[in-house]
Coordinates of C-alpha atoms in Angstrom, one line a residue:
M1 CA 18.3 -29.4 -17.1
S2 CA 15.4 -26.9 -17.3
D3 CA 15.0 -23.8 -15.3
D4 CA 12.1 -25.4 -13.4
K5 CA 14.1 -28.5 -12.3
I6 CA 17.0 -26.5 -11.0
L7 CA 14.6 -24.0 -9.0
D8 CA 12.7 -27.1 -7.7
E9 CA 15.7 -28.8 -6.6
L10 CA 17.4 -25.8 -5.0
Q11 CA 14.0 -25.5 -2.9
K12 CA 14.1 -29.1 -2.0
R13 CA 17.6 -28.7 -0.6
S14 CA 16.7 -25.5 1.2
L15 CA 19.0 -23.5 -0.7
L16 CA 16.5 -21.1 -2.0
E17 CA 13.2 -20.0 -0.8
E18 CA 9.8 -20.6 -2.5
A19 CA 9.2 -16.7 -3.0
A20 CA 12.7 -16.2 -4.4
A21 CA 12.4 -19.0 -6.8
K22 CA 9.1 -17.7 -8.1
K23 CA 10.7 -14.2 -8.5
I24 CA 13.6 -15.6 -10.4
K25 CA 11.4 -17.8 -12.7
R26 CA 9.3 -14.7 -13.8
E27 CA 12.3 -12.5 -14.2
A28 CA 13.9 -15.1 -16.5
L29 CA 10.8 -15.3 -18.4
L30 CA 10.6 -11.6 -19.0
S31 CA 14.3 -11.0 -19.7
N32 CA 15.0 -14.0 -21.8
R33 CA 17.8 -15.1 -19.5
S34 CA 18.3 -18.4 -17.6
A35 CA 17.7 -18.9 -13.9
E36 CA 21.3 -19.9 -13.3
E37 CA 22.3 -16.8 -14.7
I38 CA 20.2 -14.6 -12.5
I39 CA 21.1 -16.7 -9.4
S40 CA 24.8 -16.4 -10.2
E41 CA 24.8 -12.9 -11.1
R42 CA 22.9 -12.1 -7.7
H43 CA 25.1 -14.6 -5.6
L44 CA 21.8 -15.9 -4.3
V45 CA 23.3 -19.5 -4.2
G46 CA 26.9 -20.7 -4.5
D47 CA 27.7 -21.5 -8.3
D48 CA 29.5 -24.7 -7.0
K49 CA 26.2 -25.7 -5.4
I50 CA 24.2 -25.6 -8.6
A51 CA 27.1 -27.4 -10.3
E52 CA 27.1 -30.1 -7.8
L53 CA 23.3 -30.5 -8.2
K54 CA 23.5 -30.9 -11.8
S55 CA 26.3 -33.2 -11.6
E56 CA 24.4 -35.5 -9.0
L57 CA 21.1 -35.4 -11.2
L58 CA 22.7 -36.1 -14.5
N59 CA 25.5 -38.4 -13.2
V60 CA 28.2 -36.2 -14.9
P61 CA 31.1 -35.3 -12.8
Y62 CA 31.8 -31.8 -11.8
S63 CA 35.2 -30.0 -12.1
K64 CA 36.4 -26.7 -10.9
I65 CA 38.5 -25.0 -13.6
D66 CA 42.1 -24.3 -12.5
F67 CA 42.9 -21.1 -14.2
S68 CA 46.4 -20.9 -12.8
H69 CA 47.2 -23.8 -15.3
F70 CA 44.7 -23.0 -17.9
D71 CA 46.4 -22.9 -21.5
D72 CA 44.9 -20.3 -23.8
K73 CA 45.9 -22.1 -26.8
L74 CA 42.7 -24.5 -26.2
L75 CA 40.6 -21.5 -27.2
D76 CA 41.6 -22.4 -30.6
L77 CA 39.7 -25.8 -30.4
I78 CA 36.3 -24.4 -29.8
T79 CA 35.1 -20.9 -31.2
E80 CA 33.9 -18.2 -29.1
E81 CA 30.5 -18.2 -30.8
T82 CA 30.2 -22.1 -30.1
A83 CA 31.3 -21.5 -26.5
R84 CA 28.5 -18.8 -26.0
T85 CA 25.8 -20.5 -27.9
Y86 CA 26.0 -23.9 -26.4
G87 CA 27.4 -23.2 -22.9
V88 CA 30.7 -25.1 -23.5
T89 CA 34.3 -24.5 -23.0
P90 CA 37.6 -26.3 -23.4
I91 CA 39.3 -27.2 -19.9
D92 CA 42.4 -29.3 -20.9
K93 CA 44.0 -31.6 -23.7
N94 CA 46.1 -34.4 -22.7
G95 CA 47.3 -36.4 -25.7
D96 CA 44.2 -37.3 -27.9
L97 CA 41.7 -36.5 -24.7
L98 CA 40.0 -33.3 -25.0
I99 CA 38.4 -32.2 -21.5
V100 CA 35.4 -30.1 -22.2
G101 CA 33.2 -28.3 -19.6
M102 CA 29.5 -27.9 -20.1
L103 CA 26.8 -25.9 -18.3
H104 CA 24.1 -28.2 -19.8
P105 CA 25.5 -31.7 -20.2
D106 CA 22.0 -32.9 -21.0
D107 CA 21.7 -30.5 -24.1
Q108 CA 21.6 -32.8 -27.2
K109 CA 22.5 -29.9 -29.7
A110 CA 25.6 -29.1 -27.6
Q111 CA 26.6 -32.8 -27.4
E112 CA 26.4 -32.8 -31.2
V113 CA 28.5 -29.9 -31.6
L114 CA 31.2 -31.1 -29.4
K115 CA 31.2 -34.7 -31.2
F116 CA 31.6 -32.8 -34.5
I117 CA 34.6 -30.8 -32.8
A118 CA 36.1 -34.0 -31.6
R119 CA 36.0 -35.7 -34.9
R120 CA 37.6 -32.5 -36.7
H121 CA 40.4 -32.6 -34.3
H122 CA 40.9 -36.3 -34.0
V123 CA 40.4 -36.3 -30.2
N124 CA 38.2 -38.2 -27.7
L125 CA 35.8 -36.2 -25.3
G126 CA 35.9 -36.0 -21.4
I127 CA 32.9 -34.1 -20.3
Y128 CA 32.6 -32.2 -16.9
V129 CA 29.9 -29.9 -15.3
I130 CA 31.2 -26.5 -14.7
T131 CA 29.9 -23.3 -13.0
Y132 CA 28.4 -20.4 -14.6
A133 CA 31.2 -18.3 -13.2
D134 CA 34.0 -20.4 -14.6
W135 CA 32.3 -20.5 -18.1
Q136 CA 32.1 -16.7 -17.9
T137 CA 35.7 -16.4 -17.1
V138 CA 36.9 -18.6 -20.0
L139 CA 34.6 -16.4 -22.4
R140 CA 36.5 -13.2 -21.2
K141 CA 39.8 -15.0 -22.3
Y142 CA 38.5 -15.1 -26.0
S143 CA 39.0 -11.1 -26.5
P144 CA 42.4 -10.0 -25.2
Y145 CA 42.2 -6.3 -24.8
K146 CA 45.9 -5.1 -25.7
S147 CA 46.1 -7.0 -29.0
E148 CA 42.7 -5.7 -30.2
I149 CA 43.7 -2.0 -29.2
Q150 CA 47.0 -2.4 -31.0
A151 CA 45.4 -3.7 -34.2
A152 CA 42.8 -0.9 -34.1
V153 CA 45.5 1.8 -33.8
Q154 CA 47.5 0.4 -36.4
S155 CA 44.7 0.2 -38.8
L156 CA 44.5 4.0 -38.6
S157 CA 46.8 6.0 -40.8
F158 CA 48.3 9.3 -39.4
K159 CA 50.2 11.8 -41.4
G160 CA 52.6 12.9 -38.6
E161 CA 50.7 16.2 -37.7
A162 CA 51.5 17.9 -34.4
P163 CA 49.5 16.6 -31.5
R164 CA 47.7 20.0 -31.1
K165 CA 46.9 20.4 -34.8
I166 CA 44.8 23.4 -35.8
I167 CA 41.8 21.9 -37.7
S168 CA 39.8 23.7 -40.4
L169 CA 36.0 24.2 -39.4
E170 CA 35.2 22.7 -42.6
E171 CA 37.4 19.5 -42.1
R172 CA 35.5 16.2 -41.4
A173 CA 36.7 12.9 -40.1
A174 CA 37.2 10.3 -42.8
S175 CA 34.5 7.4 -42.6
S176 CA 37.2 4.9 -42.6
E177 CA 38.3 6.0 -39.2
D178 CA 34.7 5.0 -37.5
A179 CA 35.2 1.3 -37.3
P180 CA 38.7 1.1 -35.4
V181 CA 37.6 4.0 -33.1
I182 CA 34.4 2.1 -32.2
R183 CA 36.6 -1.0 -31.6
I184 CA 38.9 0.8 -29.3
V185 CA 36.0 2.1 -27.3
T186 CA 34.2 -1.2 -27.1
D187 CA 37.4 -3.0 -26.2
T188 CA 38.3 -0.8 -23.7
L189 CA 34.8 -1.1 -21.9
K190 CA 35.2 -4.8 -22.2
E191 CA 38.5 -5.0 -20.5
A192 CA 37.4 -2.7 -17.8
V193 CA 34.4 -4.9 -17.1
Q194 CA 36.5 -8.0 -17.3
S195 CA 39.1 -6.2 -14.8
Q196 CA 36.2 -5.4 -12.5
A197 CA 37.2 -1.8 -12.7
S198 CA 34.7 0.7 -11.2
D199 CA 35.8 3.6 -13.4
V200 CA 37.5 4.4 -16.7
H201 CA 39.2 7.6 -17.3
F202 CA 39.9 8.9 -20.7
E203 CA 42.4 11.8 -20.4
P204 CA 43.8 14.1 -22.9
Q205 CA 47.4 14.8 -22.3
E206 CA 50.0 17.0 -24.2
N207 CA 51.1 14.4 -26.4
Y208 CA 48.8 11.3 -25.9
L209 CA 45.4 10.2 -24.9
R210 CA 45.7 8.3 -21.4
I211 CA 43.3 5.7 -20.5
R212 CA 43.2 4.7 -16.8
F213 CA 41.1 2.2 -14.8
R214 CA 40.2 2.3 -11.2
I215 CA 40.6 -1.1 -9.7
D216 CA 40.1 -1.7 -6.2
G217 CA 40.3 1.9 -5.3
E218 CA 43.5 2.7 -7.2
L219 CA 44.0 4.2 -10.5
R220 CA 46.0 2.2 -13.1
E221 CA 47.3 3.3 -16.6
V222 CA 46.2 0.7 -19.0
A223 CA 46.9 2.4 -22.5
S224 CA 48.5 5.4 -24.1
L225 CA 47.0 6.1 -27.4
P226 CA 48.1 8.8 -30.0
A227 CA 46.8 12.4 -29.3
E228 CA 45.0 12.5 -32.7
L229 CA 42.4 10.0 -31.4
S230 CA 41.5 11.9 -28.3
S231 CA 38.5 13.7 -30.1
L232 CA 37.4 10.6 -32.0
I233 CA 37.3 8.6 -28.9
I234 CA 35.6 11.2 -26.9
S235 CA 32.9 11.8 -29.6
R236 CA 32.2 8.0 -29.8
I237 CA 31.6 7.9 -26.0
K238 CA 29.4 11.0 -26.4
V239 CA 27.4 9.5 -29.3
I240 CA 26.5 6.3 -27.4
S241 CA 25.7 8.3 -24.2
S242 CA 23.3 10.5 -26.0
L243 CA 25.2 13.7 -25.3
K244 CA 25.8 16.7 -27.6
I245 CA 28.7 16.1 -29.7
D246 CA 29.2 19.8 -30.5
E247 CA 29.0 21.1 -26.9
T248 CA 32.5 20.8 -25.6
R249 CA 32.6 23.9 -23.3
V250 CA 30.6 22.8 -20.4
P251 CA 30.6 19.4 -18.7
Q252 CA 27.9 17.0 -19.6
D253 CA 26.2 13.9 -18.0
G254 CA 25.0 10.8 -19.7
R255 CA 24.2 7.0 -19.4
F256 CA 24.0 4.0 -21.6
R257 CA 23.4 0.4 -21.1
S258 CA 25.1 -2.4 -22.8
R259 CA 25.2 -6.3 -22.8
I260 CA 28.8 -7.3 -22.1
F261 CA 30.1 -10.9 -21.4
D262 CA 26.2 -11.9 -21.3
K263 CA 25.6 -9.3 -18.5
E264 CA 23.7 -6.0 -18.9
I265 CA 25.8 -3.3 -17.5
D266 CA 25.0 0.4 -17.1
F267 CA 27.8 3.0 -17.8
R268 CA 27.4 6.4 -16.3
V269 CA 29.2 9.2 -18.2
A270 CA 30.6 12.6 -17.3
T271 CA 32.8 14.9 -19.6
F272 CA 34.9 17.7 -18.3
P273 CA 36.5 20.4 -20.4
T274 CA 40.2 20.9 -20.2
P275 CA 42.6 23.0 -22.2
L276 CA 43.8 20.0 -24.1
G277 CA 40.4 18.6 -24.8
E278 CA 37.3 17.0 -22.9
K279 CA 38.2 14.5 -20.3
V280 CA 35.7 11.6 -19.8
A281 CA 34.9 9.5 -16.7
V282 CA 32.8 6.5 -17.2
R283 CA 31.5 4.7 -14.2
I284 CA 30.8 1.0 -14.6
L285 CA 27.8 -0.2 -12.8
D286 CA 28.1 -4.1 -12.9
P287 CA 25.3 -5.6 -10.8
S288 CA 27.4 -8.8 -10.5
V289 CA 30.2 -6.8 -8.8
G290 CA 28.3 -3.8 -7.2
L291 CA 25.4 -5.8 -5.6
K292 CA 26.2 -7.9 -2.6
N293 CA 24.6 -9.8 0.0
F294 CA 25.6 -9.6 3.7
D295 CA 28.0 -12.4 3.5
Q296 CA 30.0 -10.6 0.8
L297 CA 29.9 -7.3 2.6
G298 CA 31.9 -9.1 5.6
L299 CA 29.2 -8.7 8.0
V300 CA 29.5 -11.3 10.6
G301 CA 28.8 -12.4 14.1
R302 CA 27.3 -9.6 16.5
N303 CA 27.2 -7.0 13.6
L304 CA 25.3 -9.3 11.3
E305 CA 22.9 -10.2 14.3
I306 CA 22.1 -6.7 15.1
V307 CA 21.5 -5.6 11.6
N308 CA 19.1 -8.6 10.9
K309 CA 17.3 -7.7 14.2
S310 CA 16.8 -3.9 13.0
L311 CA 15.6 -5.0 9.5
A312 CA 13.0 -7.0 11.1
E313 CA 11.5 -4.1 13.0
P314 CA 8.2 -2.5 11.7
Y315 CA 9.7 0.8 11.4
G316 CA 12.7 3.0 12.1
M317 CA 15.8 4.5 10.6
I318 CA 19.0 2.8 9.7
I319 CA 22.0 5.1 8.8
V320 CA 25.2 4.3 6.9
S321 CA 27.9 6.5 7.6
G322 CA 31.6 6.9 6.2
P323 CA 33.4 9.1 3.8
T324 CA 33.1 9.3 0.1
G325 CA 34.1 5.8 -1.5
S326 CA 33.6 3.8 1.5
G327 CA 30.9 1.6 -0.1
K328 CA 27.7 3.1 1.7
S329 CA 25.7 2.8 -1.2
T330 CA 26.6 -1.0 -1.8
T331 CA 25.7 -1.6 1.9
L332 CA 22.2 0.3 1.3
Y333 CA 21.6 -1.8 -1.8
S334 CA 22.4 -4.9 0.3
L335 CA 19.9 -4.1 2.8
L336 CA 17.3 -3.1 0.3
Q337 CA 17.7 -6.5 -1.2
G338 CA 17.2 -8.0 2.2
L339 CA 13.9 -6.3 2.5
N340 CA 12.7 -6.8 -1.0
S341 CA 9.5 -8.9 -1.4
E342 CA 6.2 -8.8 -3.3
K343 CA 4.5 -7.8 0.0
V344 CA 6.7 -4.7 0.6
N345 CA 6.6 -1.5 -1.3
I346 CA 10.1 -0.1 -1.6
V347 CA 10.7 3.4 -2.9
S348 CA 14.1 5.0 -3.3
L349 CA 15.4 8.4 -3.9
E350 CA 18.9 8.4 -5.5
D351 CA 21.5 10.7 -6.8
P352 CA 21.9 9.2 -9.4
V353 CA 20.2 5.8 -9.6
E354 CA 23.4 3.4 -9.6
Y355 CA 22.0 -0.2 -10.0
F356 CA 18.5 -1.0 -11.1
V357 CA 17.0 -3.6 -8.8
P358 CA 13.9 -5.4 -9.8
G359 CA 11.0 -4.9 -7.4
I360 CA 12.2 -1.4 -6.2
N361 CA 10.7 1.7 -7.2
Q362 CA 13.6 3.9 -8.1
S363 CA 13.7 7.8 -8.6
Q364 CA 16.6 10.1 -9.4
V365 CA 16.7 13.6 -7.9
K366 CA 17.1 16.5 -10.3
P367 CA 18.0 19.5 -8.3
E368 CA 18.2 21.8 -11.3
I369 CA 14.6 21.5 -11.7
G370 CA 13.6 21.7 -7.9
Y371 CA 13.4 18.0 -7.5
D372 CA 15.8 17.4 -4.7
F373 CA 15.9 15.0 -1.8
A374 CA 13.5 17.0 0.5
S375 CA 11.0 17.7 -2.2
G376 CA 11.3 14.1 -3.4
L377 CA 10.8 12.7 0.1
R378 CA 7.6 14.7 0.4
Q379 CA 6.2 12.9 -2.8
I380 CA 7.4 9.4 -1.7
L381 CA 5.3 9.6 1.4
R382 CA 2.3 9.9 -0.9
Q383 CA 3.3 6.6 -2.7
D384 CA 2.2 4.4 0.3
P385 CA 5.8 3.1 1.0
D386 CA 6.9 0.4 3.5
V387 CA 10.5 1.2 2.9
I388 CA 12.2 4.2 1.9
M389 CA 15.5 4.8 0.9
V390 CA 17.3 8.3 0.7
G391 CA 20.5 8.2 -1.2
E392 CA 22.0 10.7 1.3
I393 CA 20.9 13.3 4.0
R394 CA 22.5 16.3 3.0
D395 CA 20.5 19.4 4.5
N396 CA 18.2 20.1 7.4
D397 CA 15.1 19.7 5.5
T398 CA 15.9 16.1 4.3
A399 CA 17.1 15.1 7.8
G400 CA 14.0 16.3 9.3
L401 CA 11.6 14.5 6.8
A402 CA 13.3 11.3 7.1
I403 CA 13.1 11.5 11.0
H404 CA 9.4 11.9 10.7
A405 CA 9.0 9.4 8.1
A406 CA 10.7 6.9 10.4
L407 CA 8.2 8.0 13.3
T408 CA 5.3 7.6 11.1
G409 CA 5.6 3.7 10.5
H410 CA 8.3 3.5 7.8
I411 CA 11.6 1.9 7.5
V412 CA 14.1 4.5 6.3
L413 CA 17.5 3.7 5.0
S414 CA 19.9 6.5 4.3
T415 CA 23.7 7.7 4.4
L416 CA 25.4 10.4 6.2
H417 CA 28.9 11.8 6.0
T418 CA 30.5 11.2 9.5
N419 CA 33.8 9.6 10.5
N420 CA 32.3 6.8 12.7
A421 CA 28.7 5.6 13.9
V422 CA 29.3 7.7 17.2
G423 CA 29.2 10.8 15.3
V424 CA 25.7 10.2 13.6
I425 CA 23.6 11.5 16.5
P426 CA 25.7 14.7 17.0
R427 CA 25.7 15.3 13.3
L428 CA 21.9 14.9 13.1
I429 CA 21.4 17.4 16.0
D430 CA 23.6 19.8 14.1
M431 CA 21.2 19.5 11.3
K432 CA 18.4 20.8 13.6
V433 CA 16.7 17.4 14.4
E434 CA 15.0 17.7 17.7
P435 CA 17.1 15.3 20.0
F436 CA 13.8 13.9 21.8
L437 CA 12.8 12.6 18.3
L438 CA 16.0 10.5 17.7
P439 CA 15.6 7.5 20.2
S440 CA 12.2 6.8 18.7
A441 CA 13.2 7.4 15.4
L442 CA 16.7 5.9 15.0
N443 CA 17.2 2.1 15.4
L444 CA 20.8 1.6 14.0
M445 CA 23.8 3.6 12.9
L446 CA 26.7 1.8 10.8
S447 CA 30.0 3.2 9.9
Q448 CA 32.3 1.6 7.4
R449 CA 35.5 1.6 5.5
L450 CA 36.5 -0.2 2.3
L451 CA 40.1 -1.9 2.4
S452 CA 42.0 -3.9 0.0
L453 CA 41.9 -7.7 0.1
L454 CA 45.0 -9.5 0.3
C455 CA 45.7 -11.8 -2.7
N456 CA 45.1 -15.5 -1.7
H457 CA 47.7 -16.8 -4.1
C458 CA 50.7 -14.7 -2.7
K459 CA 50.0 -13.7 0.9
A460 CA 52.2 -15.0 3.6
P461 CA 52.3 -14.5 7.3
L462 CA 55.1 -12.8 9.2
E463 CA 55.5 -11.6 13.0
A464 CA 54.3 -8.0 13.3
P465 CA 56.8 -5.2 14.1
P466 CA 57.0 -4.1 17.8
A467 CA 54.9 -0.9 17.1
V468 CA 52.3 -2.9 15.2
Q469 CA 52.4 -5.4 18.0
K470 CA 51.5 -2.7 20.7
S471 CA 48.7 -1.3 18.4
I472 CA 47.1 -4.7 18.0
K473 CA 47.1 -5.3 21.7
T474 CA 45.8 -2.0 22.4
A475 CA 42.9 -2.9 19.9
L476 CA 42.0 -6.2 21.2
K477 CA 42.1 -5.5 25.0
D478 CA 38.4 -4.6 25.3
L479 CA 37.1 -7.4 23.0
P480 CA 35.7 -10.5 24.5
P481 CA 37.8 -13.7 24.5
S482 CA 35.2 -15.3 22.0
L483 CA 36.6 -12.9 19.5
T484 CA 40.4 -12.9 20.4
S485 CA 41.0 -16.4 21.7
N486 CA 42.6 -17.6 18.3
Y487 CA 45.2 -14.7 18.3
K488 CA 48.1 -15.0 20.7
E489 CA 51.3 -12.8 21.2
P490 CA 53.5 -12.4 19.2
Y491 CA 50.9 -11.5 16.7
Q492 CA 51.1 -12.6 13.1
I493 CA 50.1 -10.4 10.3
Y494 CA 50.1 -11.0 6.4
R495 CA 51.6 -9.4 3.4
A496 CA 51.3 -10.2 -0.3
P497 CA 54.2 -9.3 -2.4
G498 CA 52.3 -9.6 -5.7
C499 CA 52.1 -12.5 -8.2
D500 CA 50.5 -13.0 -11.8
E501 CA 47.1 -13.5 -10.3
C502 CA 47.0 -10.1 -8.7
H503 CA 49.0 -8.5 -11.5
H504 CA 51.8 -8.1 -8.8
R505 CA 49.8 -5.6 -6.7
G506 CA 49.4 -7.9 -3.7
F507 CA 45.6 -7.2 -3.5
L508 CA 42.5 -8.6 -5.3
G509 CA 39.2 -7.1 -4.5
R510 CA 38.1 -5.1 -1.4
L511 CA 36.2 -5.9 2.0
V512 CA 34.2 -3.8 4.2
I513 CA 35.2 -3.2 8.0
M514 CA 32.3 -2.0 10.0
E515 CA 31.2 -0.8 13.4
V516 CA 27.4 -1.1 14.4
L517 CA 25.8 1.1 17.2
E518 CA 22.2 0.4 18.2
M519 CA 19.6 2.4 20.1
T520 CA 19.4 1.4 23.7
P521 CA 17.6 2.8 26.8
E522 CA 20.9 4.1 28.0
L523 CA 21.7 5.7 24.8
E524 CA 18.3 7.5 24.8
T525 CA 19.1 8.8 28.4
I526 CA 22.2 10.2 26.9
I527 CA 20.5 11.8 23.9
N528 CA 17.8 13.4 26.2
T529 CA 20.5 15.0 28.6
N530 CA 23.6 16.0 27.0
P531 CA 24.6 13.9 24.0
T532 CA 28.4 14.4 23.7
S533 CA 30.5 12.1 21.5
E534 CA 32.4 11.0 24.6
K535 CA 29.2 9.8 26.2
I536 CA 28.1 8.0 23.1
L537 CA 31.4 6.2 22.8
T538 CA 31.2 5.2 26.4
E539 CA 27.8 3.6 25.7
A540 CA 28.9 2.0 22.5
K541 CA 31.7 0.3 24.5
R542 CA 29.2 -0.9 27.1
Q543 CA 27.3 -2.4 24.3
G544 CA 30.2 -4.4 23.1
M545 CA 30.5 -2.5 19.8
V546 CA 33.3 -3.7 17.8
S547 CA 35.0 -0.5 16.5
L548 CA 36.3 0.1 12.9
R549 CA 39.9 -0.4 14.2
Q550 CA 38.9 -3.6 16.1
D551 CA 36.9 -5.0 13.1
G552 CA 39.9 -4.2 10.9
V553 CA 42.4 -5.8 13.3
L554 CA 40.6 -8.9 13.6
K555 CA 40.2 -9.3 9.9
A556 CA 43.9 -8.4 9.3
L557 CA 45.0 -11.2 11.8
S558 CA 42.6 -13.5 9.9
G559 CA 44.8 -12.8 6.9
L560 CA 42.1 -11.1 4.9
I561 CA 43.5 -7.5 4.8
S562 CA 46.8 -5.6 5.5
M563 CA 47.3 -4.6 8.9
E564 CA 49.1 -1.4 7.9
E565 CA 46.3 -0.2 5.8
V566 CA 43.9 -1.0 8.8
L567 CA 46.0 1.1 11.3
R568 CA 46.3 3.8 8.5
E569 CA 42.7 4.1 7.6
T570 CA 41.3 4.0 11.2
E571 CA 41.4 5.7 14.5
E572 CA 42.4 4.1 17.6
V573 CA 39.4 4.2 19.9

């Protein structure tokens, strides 16, 4: 099916708006990618919905691939090149019947290739429509990381020198070492993307090079390589990041973009000198993982209604608060995508730019040359913006300028380091913002935390211990029955012991818990008199604000996250 046909059908079924379809079509033409790829990457329409649509129109059955029973030996029947080129993948083999998934069952060339494969292996064919996401998952299975790394390491010959060998200044690396080193770096980054890691750490140790991935907020060692490889691997990373190879005394920052698994991914690189050699941290900026919509963030119910209401306002400020690593930037990008359209001029000021979003004018601050948030914000106001995103309010000047931008007819989005939504107003006042300006400028205050999602495959319910029962009861007591009616004492919580699907960790992915405080006449009165945290908290409870602890407890009782982590990461209110 053509892109035009898919986009037209999605509009007819009210799954995609006309403006969004036009934007996708234009981007597909400019980037030489399919509309389905863009839709899947941005989570604009469920992959299953598109597959069901194609199944109905082409009269070909749709099948979801069951990866818990997928046999990797099937990959020998269809080469990786064929799978990528024609959008096909093996699903199962039953006797002389080979079941194949196709992204485009009406593609004549793909049909001919599959017939040839069937004749070669003396099998009959069964064809199903599959989702783009399932096809991508199978493609990743073609390049197992550990075997590739092992082969690359074995292809290098070492003479048994001491790990901290003294090297002559005239000594040069043999050219034969280049290819396996390049392969090690490439396969490591591919494995990190496949594992949905947010960061990769290359860390020289006394006797080896340690490689660790940060997955769902936790670091995990994935490889230990000979110490002799440290400088070669670090040099390779510096080369592709356009960093100075001969500068090892001071930290350096770089960036590069690469296409991995049919996705364009940015990698942000930072080096750090240590006595054992340079350590490198690589931040993986995968748009399909890092860019989310409201549903994926976990915004539901009252919180979702209030956020949508605030985004519909013609001007005003929305502040997202929380500690480092709580997903504030991800939430900001979600808000920006909700506002992004051809009729709106969106300008952002970031440090650094994490994800490049089509349609948004993004700028990165450079404090070393005097281009910081405050000076950048002054320049943004000359760019005729409708929406301004300031990555972080760090100082008094930025706070004052952001408030005035909100007062002069702009929507302003930013982040602030506070423990909760209640702390936003006192923090801004501490930053010398005049209290009487806040009620007119500030629309919404969000606070959030990122918690680990329990693995769906191995989680199981159990009765909460007495101390946890008490904490749950305290958290739920002020909530309306509409939120608590499904949960009765004794409360059940969930735990996941670990399985093959979650690599025996018990967790798979992360979820935001959030509290949302909006500006009201009552809150305005408090700000204009004596705005203490206690008074603001009282107003928040009057509004019916679901606190971080309460949102976490509700999601834990639903089996999404661990109750122990909720109680550990949130404060009782």
